[in-house]
Structure formats: C-alpha cells, structure tokens
mmCIF file of C-alpha atoms and ligand atoms in Angstrom:
data_model
loop_
_atom_site.group_PDB
_atom_site.id
_atom_site.type_symbol
_atom_site.label_atom_id
_atom_site.label_comp_id
_atom_site.label_asym_id
_atom_site.label_seq_id
_atom_site.Cartn_x
_atom_site.Cartn_y
_atom_site.Cartn_z
ATOM 1 C CA MET A 1319 6.878 -5.782 -4.511
ATOM 2 C CA GLU A 1320 10.175 -4.116 -3.705
ATOM 3 C CA ARG A 1321 12.674 -5.906 -1.497
ATOM 4 C CA ASN A 1322 12.813 -3.107 1.082
ATOM 5 C CA GLN A 1323 9.127 -3.665 1.767
ATOM 6 C CA MET A 1324 9.718 -7.359 2.358
ATOM 7 C CA LYS A 1325 12.216 -6.426 5.086
ATOM 8 C CA MET A 1326 9.496 -4.633 7.025
ATOM 9 C CA ASN A 1327 7.823 -6.462 9.863
ATOM 10 C CA LEU A 1328 4.806 -7.750 7.985
ATOM 11 C CA ARG A 1329 4.513 -10.891 10.092
ATOM 12 C CA GLN A 1330 3.258 -9.251 13.275
ATOM 13 C CA CYS A 1331 0.221 -7.006 13.690
ATOM 14 C CA PRO A 1332 1.140 -3.573 15.152
ATOM 15 C CA GLU A 1333 -2.339 -3.385 16.749
ATOM 16 C CA CYS A 1334 -2.855 -6.716 18.546
ATOM 17 C CA GLU A 1335 0.595 -8.288 18.033
ATOM 18 C CA GLY A 1336 -1.122 -11.237 16.350
ATOM 19 C CA GLU A 1337 0.861 -13.290 13.889
ATOM 20 C CA ARG A 1338 -1.893 -14.651 11.642
ATOM 21 C CA LEU A 1339 -1.500 -12.169 8.811
ATOM 22 C CA TYR A 1340 -2.461 -12.529 5.175
ATOM 23 C CA ALA A 1341 -1.207 -10.514 2.233
ATOM 24 C CA THR A 1342 -2.220 -9.991 -1.357
ATOM 25 C CA GLU A 1343 -0.766 -7.913 -4.146
ATOM 26 C CA THR A 1344 -3.092 -5.847 -6.250
ATOM 27 C CA GLN A 1345 -3.150 -2.561 -8.104
ATOM 28 C CA THR A 1346 -4.685 0.803 -7.415
ATOM 29 C CA TRP A 1347 -7.154 1.547 -10.194
ATOM 30 C CA ASN A 1348 -8.910 4.681 -11.275
ATOM 31 C CA HIS A 1349 -11.989 3.781 -9.289
ATOM 32 C CA THR A 1350 -9.868 3.641 -6.130
ATOM 33 C CA ALA A 1351 -8.353 7.048 -6.830
ATOM 34 C CA VAL A 1352 -10.418 8.434 -3.978
ATOM 35 C CA LEU A 1353 -7.922 6.684 -1.673
ATOM 36 C CA TRP A 1354 -4.775 6.975 -3.768
ATOM 37 C CA PRO A 1355 -5.270 9.967 -6.076
ATOM 38 C CA ARG A 1356 -2.873 10.562 -8.952
ATOM 39 C CA LEU A 1357 -0.365 7.833 -8.103
ATOM 40 C CA GLY A 1358 -0.849 5.726 -11.186
ATOM 41 C CA GLY A 1359 -0.279 6.486 -14.831
ATOM 42 C CA PHE A 1360 -2.919 7.404 -17.362
ATOM 43 C CA TRP A 1361 -4.798 4.202 -16.595
ATOM 44 C CA GLY A 1362 -4.430 4.820 -12.894
ATOM 45 C CA THR A 1363 -2.575 1.726 -11.787
ATOM 46 C CA THR A 1364 0.252 1.370 -9.292
ATOM 47 C CA PRO A 1365 1.224 -1.739 -7.272
ATOM 48 C CA LEU A 1366 -0.448 -2.077 -3.893
ATOM 49 C CA LEU A 1367 0.455 -4.606 -1.198
ATOM 50 C CA VAL A 1368 -2.418 -5.300 1.233
ATOM 51 C CA VAL A 1369 -1.732 -6.979 4.594
ATOM 52 C CA VAL A 1370 -4.652 -7.979 6.837
ATOM 53 C CA CYS A 1371 -4.520 -9.294 10.413
ATOM 54 C CA SER A 1372 -6.976 -12.199 10.650
ATOM 55 C CA ASP A 1373 -7.284 -11.690 14.412
ATOM 56 C CA CYS A 1374 -8.301 -8.011 14.683
ATOM 57 C CA GLY A 1375 -8.835 -7.073 11.027
ATOM 58 C CA LEU A 1376 -6.311 -4.259 10.919
ATOM 59 C CA THR A 1377 -5.488 -3.655 7.265
ATOM 60 C CA ARG A 1378 -2.288 -2.092 6.021
ATOM 61 C CA PHE A 1379 -1.645 -0.823 2.498
ATOM 62 C CA TYR A 1380 1.789 -0.403 0.939
ATOM 63 C CA VAL A 1381 2.093 1.594 -2.266
ATOM 64 C CA GLY A 1382 4.811 0.328 -4.581
ATOM 65 C CA GLY A 1383 6.176 1.169 -7.996
ATOM 66 C CA GLU A 1384 6.425 4.832 -8.905
ATOM 67 C CA GLY A 1385 3.477 5.761 -6.716
ATOM 68 C CA ARG A 1386 5.670 6.817 -3.800
ATOM 69 C CA GLU A 1387 7.691 9.142 -6.032
ATOM 70 C CA LYS A 1388 4.607 10.610 -7.667
ATOM 71 C CA MET A 1389 3.066 11.614 -4.354
ATOM 72 C CA LYS A 1390 6.094 13.847 -3.655
ATOM 73 C CA ARG A 1391 5.257 15.918 -6.747
ATOM 74 C CA SER A 1392 1.459 15.793 -6.644
ATOM 75 C CA ALA A 1393 -0.724 18.615 -5.324
ATOM 76 C CA LYS A 1394 -3.094 15.903 -4.106
ATOM 77 C CA TRP A 1395 -0.571 14.770 -1.491
ATOM 78 C CA ARG A 1396 1.049 16.728 1.327
ATOM 79 C CA PRO A 1397 3.787 15.828 3.802
ATOM 80 C CA VAL A 1398 2.466 15.051 7.287
HETATM 81 ZN ZN1 ZN B 1030 -4.239 -7.642 14.735
#
C-alpha cells in the first residue's frame, strides 16, 4: 500500500476512538464490482486496504493502485 496511506491515522477508530484496530490487504475483484465498479483492469483487481475496529466494528476501505485515478475518469463515479 502507498506510503501516504500509511501516514493516515489508521491506529485510532474515528467512531469510538478505540485503538484495537486490525488491517488486511486484499484486492477488489470483479465480483465486488458492485462496491467498486470499474476501478480494476480487465480482470477487475485493484489493491484494497481494509481496516476494522475490533471494539465497534467500524470498517474502513482504502483503494490503492490506479483505482483512485480511474474513478476520476469513470462514468460510474461522481465527485461528492
Ligand atoms: Zn471503533
């Protein structure tokens, strides 16, 4: 995962301020495209960092790789 993401405050939960967080790195796949449409390549993969608070269960997802650039050009994504 990119260094700038490691600088983020991943060690404290923004919901309950708990500090027992767990993280895993995975990929978005085609079958998860309902959540992250069109961010991967032909095979539909892009890095995904998942951080879960073991106290309240809040789950955060961080899209890595080229996924964040692709969403800027995709009709499936709009600025908020
Ligand atoms: Zn929490």
